[in-house]
XYZ file of C-alpha atoms in Angstrom:
590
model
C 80.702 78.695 77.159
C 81.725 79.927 73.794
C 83.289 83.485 73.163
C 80.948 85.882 71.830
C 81.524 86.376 67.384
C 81.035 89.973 67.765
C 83.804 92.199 67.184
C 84.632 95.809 67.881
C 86.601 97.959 65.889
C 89.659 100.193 67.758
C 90.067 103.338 65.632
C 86.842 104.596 67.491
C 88.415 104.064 71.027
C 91.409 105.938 70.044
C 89.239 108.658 68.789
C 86.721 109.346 71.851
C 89.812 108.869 74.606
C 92.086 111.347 72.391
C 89.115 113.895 72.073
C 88.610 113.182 75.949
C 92.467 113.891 76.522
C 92.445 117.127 75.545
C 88.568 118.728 75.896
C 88.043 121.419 78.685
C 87.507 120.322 82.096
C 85.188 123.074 82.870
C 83.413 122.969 86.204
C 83.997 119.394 86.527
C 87.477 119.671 88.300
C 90.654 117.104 87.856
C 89.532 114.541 90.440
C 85.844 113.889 88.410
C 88.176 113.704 84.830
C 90.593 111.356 86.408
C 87.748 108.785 86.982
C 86.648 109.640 83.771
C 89.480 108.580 82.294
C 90.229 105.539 84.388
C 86.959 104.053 83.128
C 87.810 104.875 79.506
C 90.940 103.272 80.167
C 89.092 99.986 81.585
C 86.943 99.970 79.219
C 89.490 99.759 76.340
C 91.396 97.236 78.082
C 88.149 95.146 77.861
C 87.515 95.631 74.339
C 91.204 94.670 73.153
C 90.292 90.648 73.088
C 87.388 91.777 70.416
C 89.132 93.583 67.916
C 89.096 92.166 64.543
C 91.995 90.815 62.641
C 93.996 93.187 61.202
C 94.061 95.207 63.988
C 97.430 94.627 65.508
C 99.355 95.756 62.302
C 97.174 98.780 62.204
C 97.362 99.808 65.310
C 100.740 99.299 65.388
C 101.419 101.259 62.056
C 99.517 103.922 63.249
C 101.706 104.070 66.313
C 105.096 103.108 65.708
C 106.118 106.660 63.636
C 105.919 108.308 66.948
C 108.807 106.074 68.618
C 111.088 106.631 65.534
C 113.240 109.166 67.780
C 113.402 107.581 71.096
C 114.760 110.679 72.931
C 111.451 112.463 71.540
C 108.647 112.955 74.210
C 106.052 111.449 71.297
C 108.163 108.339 71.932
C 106.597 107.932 74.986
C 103.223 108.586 74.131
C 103.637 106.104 71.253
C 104.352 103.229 74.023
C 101.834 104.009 76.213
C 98.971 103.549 72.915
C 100.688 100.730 71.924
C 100.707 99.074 75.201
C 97.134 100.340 75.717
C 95.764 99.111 71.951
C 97.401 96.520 71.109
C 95.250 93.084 71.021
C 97.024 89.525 72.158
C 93.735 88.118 70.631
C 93.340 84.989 68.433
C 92.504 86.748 65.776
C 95.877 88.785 65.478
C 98.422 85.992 65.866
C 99.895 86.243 62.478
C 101.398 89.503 63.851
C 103.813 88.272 66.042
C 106.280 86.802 64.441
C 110.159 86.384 65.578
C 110.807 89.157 63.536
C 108.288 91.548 65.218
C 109.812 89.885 68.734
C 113.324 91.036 67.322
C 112.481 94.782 66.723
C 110.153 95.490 69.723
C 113.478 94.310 72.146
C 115.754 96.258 70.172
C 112.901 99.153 70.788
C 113.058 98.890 74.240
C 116.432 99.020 74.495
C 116.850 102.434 72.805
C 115.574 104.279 75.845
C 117.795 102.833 79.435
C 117.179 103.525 82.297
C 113.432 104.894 82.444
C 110.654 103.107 84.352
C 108.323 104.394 82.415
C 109.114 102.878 79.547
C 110.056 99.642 80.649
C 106.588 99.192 82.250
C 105.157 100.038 79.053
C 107.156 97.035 77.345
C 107.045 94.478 79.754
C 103.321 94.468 80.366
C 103.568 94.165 76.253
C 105.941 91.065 76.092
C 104.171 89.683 78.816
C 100.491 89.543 77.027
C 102.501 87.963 74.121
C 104.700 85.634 76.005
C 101.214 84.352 77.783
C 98.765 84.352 74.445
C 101.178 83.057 71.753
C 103.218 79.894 72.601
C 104.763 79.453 69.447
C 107.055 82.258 69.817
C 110.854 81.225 70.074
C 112.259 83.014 73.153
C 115.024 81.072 73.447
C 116.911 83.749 72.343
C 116.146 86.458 73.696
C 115.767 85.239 77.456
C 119.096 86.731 78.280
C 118.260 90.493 77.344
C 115.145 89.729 79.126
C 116.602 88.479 82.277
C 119.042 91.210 82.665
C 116.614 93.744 81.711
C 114.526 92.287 84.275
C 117.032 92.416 86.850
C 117.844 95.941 86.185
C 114.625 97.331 86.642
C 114.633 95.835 90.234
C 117.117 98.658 90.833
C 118.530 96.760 94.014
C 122.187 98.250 95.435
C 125.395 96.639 94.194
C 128.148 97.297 95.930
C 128.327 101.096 97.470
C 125.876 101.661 94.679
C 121.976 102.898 95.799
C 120.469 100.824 93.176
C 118.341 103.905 91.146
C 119.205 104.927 88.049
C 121.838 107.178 87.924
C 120.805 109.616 85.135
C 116.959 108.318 84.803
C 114.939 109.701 82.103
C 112.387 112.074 83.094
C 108.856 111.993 81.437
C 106.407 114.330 80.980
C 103.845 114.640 83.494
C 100.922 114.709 81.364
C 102.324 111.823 79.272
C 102.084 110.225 83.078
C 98.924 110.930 83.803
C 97.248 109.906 80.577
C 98.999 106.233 80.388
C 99.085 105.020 84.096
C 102.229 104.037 85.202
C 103.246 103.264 89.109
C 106.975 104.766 89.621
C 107.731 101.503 90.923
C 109.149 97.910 88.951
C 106.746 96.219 87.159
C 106.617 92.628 89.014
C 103.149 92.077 87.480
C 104.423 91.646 84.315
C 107.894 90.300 85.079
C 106.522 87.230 86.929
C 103.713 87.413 84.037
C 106.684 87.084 81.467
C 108.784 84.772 83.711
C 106.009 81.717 84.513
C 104.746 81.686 80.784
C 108.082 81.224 79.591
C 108.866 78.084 81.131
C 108.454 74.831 79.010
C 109.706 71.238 79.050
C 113.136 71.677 77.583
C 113.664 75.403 78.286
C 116.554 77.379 79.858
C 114.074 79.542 81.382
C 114.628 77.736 85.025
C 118.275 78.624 84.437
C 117.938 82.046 83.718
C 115.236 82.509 86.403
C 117.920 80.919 88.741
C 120.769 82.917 88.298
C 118.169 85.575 88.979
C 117.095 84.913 92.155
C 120.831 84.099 93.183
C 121.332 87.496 92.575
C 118.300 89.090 94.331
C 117.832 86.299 97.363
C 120.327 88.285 99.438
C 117.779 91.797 99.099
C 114.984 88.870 100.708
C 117.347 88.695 103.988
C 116.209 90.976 106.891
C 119.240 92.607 107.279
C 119.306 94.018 103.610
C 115.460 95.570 103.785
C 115.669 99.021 102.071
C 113.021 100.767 99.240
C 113.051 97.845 96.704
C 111.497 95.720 99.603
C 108.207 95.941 98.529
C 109.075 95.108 94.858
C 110.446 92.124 95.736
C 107.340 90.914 97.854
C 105.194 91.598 94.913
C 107.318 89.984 92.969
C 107.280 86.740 94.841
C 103.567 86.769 95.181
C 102.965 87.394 91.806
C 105.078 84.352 90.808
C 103.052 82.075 92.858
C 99.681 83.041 92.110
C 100.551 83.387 88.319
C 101.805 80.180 88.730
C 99.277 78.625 90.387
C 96.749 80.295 87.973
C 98.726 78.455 85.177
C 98.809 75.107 86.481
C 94.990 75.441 87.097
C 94.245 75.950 83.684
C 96.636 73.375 82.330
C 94.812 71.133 84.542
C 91.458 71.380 83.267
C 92.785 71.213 79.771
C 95.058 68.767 79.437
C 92.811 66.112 77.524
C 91.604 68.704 75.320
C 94.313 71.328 74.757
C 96.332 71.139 71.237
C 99.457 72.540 73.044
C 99.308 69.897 75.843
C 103.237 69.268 75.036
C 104.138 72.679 76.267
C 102.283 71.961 79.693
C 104.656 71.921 82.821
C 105.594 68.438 84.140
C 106.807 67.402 87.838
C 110.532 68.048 86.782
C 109.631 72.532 86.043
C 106.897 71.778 88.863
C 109.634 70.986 90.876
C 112.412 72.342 89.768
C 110.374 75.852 90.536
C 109.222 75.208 93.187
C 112.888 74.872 94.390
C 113.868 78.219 93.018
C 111.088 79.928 95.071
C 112.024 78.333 97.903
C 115.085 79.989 98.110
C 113.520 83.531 98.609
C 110.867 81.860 100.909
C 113.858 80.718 103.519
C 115.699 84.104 103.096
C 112.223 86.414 103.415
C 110.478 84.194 106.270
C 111.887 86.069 109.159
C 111.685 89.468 107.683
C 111.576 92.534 109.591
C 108.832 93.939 107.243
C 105.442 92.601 107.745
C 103.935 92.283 104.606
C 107.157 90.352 103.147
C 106.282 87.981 106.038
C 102.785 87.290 105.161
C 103.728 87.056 101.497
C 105.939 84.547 102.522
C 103.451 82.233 104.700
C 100.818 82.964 102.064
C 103.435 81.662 99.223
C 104.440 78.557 101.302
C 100.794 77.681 101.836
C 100.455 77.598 97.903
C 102.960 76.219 96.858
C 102.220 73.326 99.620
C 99.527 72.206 97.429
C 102.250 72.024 94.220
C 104.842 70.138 95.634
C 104.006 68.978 99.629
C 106.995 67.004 99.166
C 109.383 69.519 99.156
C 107.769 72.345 100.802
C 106.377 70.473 103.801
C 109.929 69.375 105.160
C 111.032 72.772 104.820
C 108.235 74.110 106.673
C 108.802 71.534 109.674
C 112.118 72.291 109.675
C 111.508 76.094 109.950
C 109.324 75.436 112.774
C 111.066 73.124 114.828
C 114.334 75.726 114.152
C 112.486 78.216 115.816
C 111.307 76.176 118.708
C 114.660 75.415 119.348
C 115.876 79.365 119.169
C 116.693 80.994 121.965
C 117.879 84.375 120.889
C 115.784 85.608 117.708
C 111.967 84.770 119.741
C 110.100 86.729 116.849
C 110.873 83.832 114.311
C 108.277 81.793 116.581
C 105.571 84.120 115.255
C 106.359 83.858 111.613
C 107.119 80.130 111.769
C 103.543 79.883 113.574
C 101.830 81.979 111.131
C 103.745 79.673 108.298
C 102.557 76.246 109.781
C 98.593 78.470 110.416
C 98.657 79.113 106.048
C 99.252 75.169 105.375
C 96.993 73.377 108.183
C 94.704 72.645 105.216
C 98.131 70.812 102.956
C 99.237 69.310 106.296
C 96.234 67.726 107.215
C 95.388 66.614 103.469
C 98.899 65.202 103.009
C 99.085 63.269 106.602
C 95.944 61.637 105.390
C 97.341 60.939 101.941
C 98.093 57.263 100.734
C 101.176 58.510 99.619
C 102.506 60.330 102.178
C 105.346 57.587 102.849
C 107.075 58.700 99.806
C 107.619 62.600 101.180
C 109.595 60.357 104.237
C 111.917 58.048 103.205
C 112.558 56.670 106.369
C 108.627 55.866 106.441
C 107.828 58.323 109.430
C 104.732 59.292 107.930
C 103.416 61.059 110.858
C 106.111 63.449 111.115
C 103.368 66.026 109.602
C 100.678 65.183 112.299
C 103.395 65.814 114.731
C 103.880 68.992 113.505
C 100.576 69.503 113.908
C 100.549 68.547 117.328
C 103.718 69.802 118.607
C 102.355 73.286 117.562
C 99.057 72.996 118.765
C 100.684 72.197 122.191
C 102.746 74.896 121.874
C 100.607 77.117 121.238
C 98.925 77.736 124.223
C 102.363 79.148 125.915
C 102.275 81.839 122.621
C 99.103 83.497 124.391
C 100.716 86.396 126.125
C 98.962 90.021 126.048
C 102.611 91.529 126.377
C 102.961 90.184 122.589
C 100.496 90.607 120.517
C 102.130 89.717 117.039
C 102.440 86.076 118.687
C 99.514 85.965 119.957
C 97.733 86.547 116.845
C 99.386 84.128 115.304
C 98.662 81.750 117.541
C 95.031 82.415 117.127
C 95.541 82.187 113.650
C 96.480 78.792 113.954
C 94.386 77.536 116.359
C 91.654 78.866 114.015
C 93.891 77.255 111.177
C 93.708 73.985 112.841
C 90.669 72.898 113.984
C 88.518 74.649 110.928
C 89.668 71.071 109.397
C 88.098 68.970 111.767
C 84.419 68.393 112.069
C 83.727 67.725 115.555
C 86.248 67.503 118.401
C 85.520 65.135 121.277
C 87.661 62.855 123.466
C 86.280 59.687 122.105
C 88.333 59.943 119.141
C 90.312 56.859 118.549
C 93.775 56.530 117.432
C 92.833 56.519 113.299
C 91.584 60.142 114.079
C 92.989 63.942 113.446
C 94.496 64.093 117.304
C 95.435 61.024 118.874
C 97.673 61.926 121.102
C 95.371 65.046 122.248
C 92.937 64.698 125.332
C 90.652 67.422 124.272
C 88.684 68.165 127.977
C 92.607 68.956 129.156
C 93.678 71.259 126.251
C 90.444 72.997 126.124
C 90.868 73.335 130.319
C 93.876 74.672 129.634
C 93.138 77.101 127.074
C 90.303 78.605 128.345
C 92.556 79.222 131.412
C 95.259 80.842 129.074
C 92.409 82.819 127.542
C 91.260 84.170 131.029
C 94.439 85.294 131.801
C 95.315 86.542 128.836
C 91.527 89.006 128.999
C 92.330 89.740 132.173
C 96.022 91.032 131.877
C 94.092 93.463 128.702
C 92.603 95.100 131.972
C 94.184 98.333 132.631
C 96.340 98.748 135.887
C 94.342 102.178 137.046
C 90.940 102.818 138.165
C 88.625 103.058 135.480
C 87.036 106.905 135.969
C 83.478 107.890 135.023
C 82.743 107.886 131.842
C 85.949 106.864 130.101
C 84.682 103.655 128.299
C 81.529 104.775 126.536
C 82.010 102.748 123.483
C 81.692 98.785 123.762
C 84.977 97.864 122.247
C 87.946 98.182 124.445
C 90.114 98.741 121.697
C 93.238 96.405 122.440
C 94.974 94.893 120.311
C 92.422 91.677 120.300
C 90.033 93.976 118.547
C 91.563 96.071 116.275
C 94.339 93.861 114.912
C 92.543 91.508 112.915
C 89.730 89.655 113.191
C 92.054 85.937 114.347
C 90.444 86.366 117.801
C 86.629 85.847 116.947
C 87.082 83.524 114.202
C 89.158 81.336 116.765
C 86.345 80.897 118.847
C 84.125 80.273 116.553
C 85.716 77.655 114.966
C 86.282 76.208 118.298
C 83.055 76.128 120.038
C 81.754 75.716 116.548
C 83.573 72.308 116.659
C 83.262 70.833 120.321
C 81.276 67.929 120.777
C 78.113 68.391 123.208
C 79.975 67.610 126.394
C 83.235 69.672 125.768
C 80.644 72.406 125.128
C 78.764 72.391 128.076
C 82.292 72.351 130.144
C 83.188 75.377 127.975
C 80.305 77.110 128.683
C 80.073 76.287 132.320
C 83.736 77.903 132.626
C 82.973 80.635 130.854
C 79.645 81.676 132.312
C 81.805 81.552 135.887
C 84.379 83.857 134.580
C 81.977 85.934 132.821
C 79.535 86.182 136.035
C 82.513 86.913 138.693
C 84.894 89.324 136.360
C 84.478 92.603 135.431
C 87.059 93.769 132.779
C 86.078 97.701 131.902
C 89.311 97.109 129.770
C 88.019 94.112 127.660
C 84.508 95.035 127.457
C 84.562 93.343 123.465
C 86.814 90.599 124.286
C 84.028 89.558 126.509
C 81.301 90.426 124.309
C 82.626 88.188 121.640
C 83.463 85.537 123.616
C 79.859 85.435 124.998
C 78.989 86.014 121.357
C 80.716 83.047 120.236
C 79.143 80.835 122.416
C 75.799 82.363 120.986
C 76.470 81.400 117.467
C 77.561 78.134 118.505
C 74.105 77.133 120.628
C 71.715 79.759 121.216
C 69.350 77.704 123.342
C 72.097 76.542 126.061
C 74.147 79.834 125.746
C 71.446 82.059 126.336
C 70.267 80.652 129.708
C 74.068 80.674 130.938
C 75.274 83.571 129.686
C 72.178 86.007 128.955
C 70.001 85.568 131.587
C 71.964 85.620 134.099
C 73.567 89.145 133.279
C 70.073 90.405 132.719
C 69.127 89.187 135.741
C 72.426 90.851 137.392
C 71.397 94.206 135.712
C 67.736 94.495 136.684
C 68.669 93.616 140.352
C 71.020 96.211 140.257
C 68.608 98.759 139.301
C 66.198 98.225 141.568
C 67.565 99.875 144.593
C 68.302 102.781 143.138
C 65.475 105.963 144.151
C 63.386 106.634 141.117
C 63.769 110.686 139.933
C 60.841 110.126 137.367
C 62.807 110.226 134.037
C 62.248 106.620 133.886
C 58.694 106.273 134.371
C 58.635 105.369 137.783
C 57.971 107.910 140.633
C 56.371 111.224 140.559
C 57.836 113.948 138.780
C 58.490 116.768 140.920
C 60.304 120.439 140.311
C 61.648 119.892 143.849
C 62.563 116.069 142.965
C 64.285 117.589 140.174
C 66.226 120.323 141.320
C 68.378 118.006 143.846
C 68.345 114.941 141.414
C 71.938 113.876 141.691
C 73.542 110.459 140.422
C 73.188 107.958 143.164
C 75.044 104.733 141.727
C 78.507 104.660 143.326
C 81.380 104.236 140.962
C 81.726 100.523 141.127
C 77.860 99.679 140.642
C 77.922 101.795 137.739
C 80.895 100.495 136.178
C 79.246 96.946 137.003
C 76.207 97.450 135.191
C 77.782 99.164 132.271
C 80.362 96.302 131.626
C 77.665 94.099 131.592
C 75.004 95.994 129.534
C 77.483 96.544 126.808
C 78.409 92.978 126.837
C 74.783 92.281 126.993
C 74.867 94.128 123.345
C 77.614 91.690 121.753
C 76.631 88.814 123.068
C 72.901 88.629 121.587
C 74.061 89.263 117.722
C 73.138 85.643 117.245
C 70.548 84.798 119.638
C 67.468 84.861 117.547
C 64.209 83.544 118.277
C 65.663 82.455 121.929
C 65.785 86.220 123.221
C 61.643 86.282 122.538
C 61.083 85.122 126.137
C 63.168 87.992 128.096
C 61.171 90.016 125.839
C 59.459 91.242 129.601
């Protein structure tokens, strides 16, 4: 689909957010003008690829006067409508020349050691480093580099890594030109991605910066800039991966096909990353971990042959570790993100040449060795593990269509007898719902709600989605054995402290086949229930009985403790476990 012809001209935007900037609030109050202004802001950020041409030069005439004296507060102000305004369109490509390139770095340099202003800058050379590829940047990539690196602000030596004299801004200058007080790793890994090209000393320069910043990646040297660098290396995958997406649905029809990445940047990337992958991995901080399995999974897709035999490494490393047992979790959740890349390159015709000793199962064993495993990682007394194992469980089988012991030896799990792993888990699983149950008596009335609220529950949603997928996936005998185990543990425990555990296991086996599920599962507690109730003396509120002042005056509860607890366990799992029963339920209806 062609871009719409119509264009828009700027000098209007500038006028209605200016008049906007400085009009009376009135009753409205700051919180209703701040969304205000955020949508002008949006909107001119959406109208920049339709101004006309022309309109770079103007706007940037009509801007630059106000940076002439950098240590002027208008200086500011000037960036932040220039960064705003300024189109990267087709249209306005005359505009950037090497020249302009030239004068804009020697810009940003005239102000050091101010966030502001380098996040003003850098999301500007980045829209330009990603629109115009005819731009020599050769040399200017080491002022960018060690610009780039200083805005990290990570510690040298003794040093705390701020700025030791930073520049202050004004705080209405702040508020009308958003700006995070944090490094701007959008734009750097933007800027950094778009600037490599076959023939390019980018990979050099991005090397010798991530020599300098692996170390900060290392658990033992977490500290504020953390979270910079874990945006930073997720924003240099999925730029990257956004890049090599579009070069390869262009690459019979693009003019600038010579500029697209090859295997040698693929790889030679790809290797660079890696290096803050293996020194993040085990990191004490939990989103740096995530970013990390979430970046391997990606970039497993790129280049399985490197990434792959760094993963199985990892894992098998962690296996074999005796001291530092949280690695297992992270190099679980690593091998959970690429079951898809594992599975896809076990299968592939080439997957001799990522094994040059033509082991080409050593992937499949992987997959084994940690699905085996996996089953010991289901412990209630750690719950970070036992997530993960979920996770890959979940990760796992979702790539397999139907999971029976019939499978020969060309399928996903030869060496697997699925009737004794699934035996074995469900046992795990038992124990695991029953260790949730708390070690006192349960008193009256202290589970009203019908989620338990362990860890299970409330830390993600791994636990559901793992059964799912599996019962989803069994074959019709390894279901009914499923279900017959699970209707007996269901029928002869009650677990006031897993009340949704239960639920969604019943639930589970609801979504996976209503008819059979039902009659084991359903009927059988509503049968339990209504038996229950029977015995009980009517008082009248009900229906039943006549309703009597005397009746009423020495109505007292007559259910001992454990009844009651009995039938409220099971009513509340009653309410999970029919989510997905449908039509079935019509004939308990009575």
């Amino acid at each position: 689909m062609s871009p719409p012809s119509w264009k828009l001209g700027w000098s209007c935007l500038v006028s209605r957010r200016t008049s906007f900037m400085f009009r009376s609030t009135g009753p409205e109050g700051w919180r209703v003008r701040q969304r205000h202004f955020e949508a002008i802001t949006s909107l001119v950020r959406s109208c920049r690829r339709f101004f006309p041409a022309g309109s770079a030069s103007e706007i940037w005439s009509e801007f630059s006067s106000l940076m002439e004296n950098p240590w002027h507060n208008s200086s500011f102000e000037g960036s932040g409508f220039v960064r705003l305004f300024l189109p990267t369109n087709l249209e306005n490509q005359d505009f950037y020349t090497n020249d302009w390139v030239r004068k804009t770095m020697e810009l940003w340099e005239s102000i050091p050691n101010c966030q502001f202003w380098n996040s003003q800058w850098s999301a500007v050379i980045a829209r330009v480093i990603k629109n115009y590829d005819f731009v020599d940047w050769e040399c200017f990539l080491p002022v960018l580099f060690t610009r780039y690196l200083n805005m990290f602000e990570v510690p040298v030596a003794n040093g705390s890594g701020s700025y030791p004299f930073p520049v202050d801004v004004p705080r209405n200058t702040r508020f009308l030109f958003s700006n995070r007080t944090m490094t701007p790793t959008k734009a750097i890994a933007k800027s950094v991605v778009y600037l490599l090209k076959p023939g390019s000393s980018t990979g050099k320069h991005l090397e010798k910066l991530v020599d300098l910043l692996e170390q900060y990646y290392h658990p033992s040297n977490g500290g504020r800039w953390t979270y910079s660098l874990e945006r930073f290396l997720l924003y240099l995958v999925i730029t990257f991966q956004k890049r090599l997406q579009h070069e390869q649905l262009n690459k019979d029809n693009d003019k600038h096909a010579h500029l697209f990445l090859g295997r040698p940047e693929r790889t030679a990337f790809v290797k660079i990353l890696l290096k803050l992958i293996d020194r993040g991995q085990y990191s004490k901080n939990e989103r740096m971990s995530e970013t990390v399995a979430a970046a391997t999974s990606i970039l497993s897709y790129v280049e399985p042959s490197l990434v792959l035999p760094f993963l199985t490494s990892r894992f098998h490393l962690a296996l074999e570790t005796m001291t530092a047992t949280h690695q297992l979790k992270t190099a679980v959740m690593s091998v959970a993100f690429a079951g898809r890349s594992l599975f896809l390159t076990s299968l592939s015709t080439s997957a001799k040449e990522l094994h040059p000793a033509g082991d080409s199962n050593t992937f499949m064993d992987l997959l084994m060795i940690s699905l085996s495993n996996a089953l010991l990682g289901m412990d209630a007394n750690d719950p970070p593990k036992t997530l993960a194992t979920m996770q890959l469980i979940g990760s796992i089988f979702s790539n397999i269509s139907t999971l029976d012991d019939s499978m020969d030896d060309s399928s996903f799990m030869p060496m697997i007898q699925m009737s004794e792993w699934l035996d074995e888990f469900l046992c795990r699983l038992f124990s695991l719902l029953q260790h949730l149950e708390p070690s006192s008596v349960v008193s009256e009335g202290s589970h009203s709600a019908a989620t338990s609220g362990t860890f299970l529950v409330e830390d993600g949603p791994y636990y559901y989605c793992m059964l799912e997928i599996l019962l989803g996936r069994l074959s019709k005998s390894l279901y009914d054995q499923a279900l017959k185990k699970i209707a007996k543990f269901v029928r002869t425990n009650i677990l006031p402290g897993a009340i949704a555990e239960v639920g969604l296991l019943c639930c589970a086996c609801v979504h996976s086949n209503p008819e059979e599920a039902v009659s084991a599962l359903v009927e059988p507690m509503l049968s339990a229930v209504i038996s229950s109730l029977k015995g009980t003396p009517a008082t009248g509120f009900g229906g039943r009985g006549v309703l009597e002042t005397s009746v009423l005056s020495k109505a007292k509860p007559t259910l001992s403790p454990a009844l009651e607890t009995s039938i409220d366990c099971q009513l509340k799992i009653l309410s999970v476990a029919i989510n997905y029963g449908g039509p079935v339920l019509l004939r308990y209806k009575d």
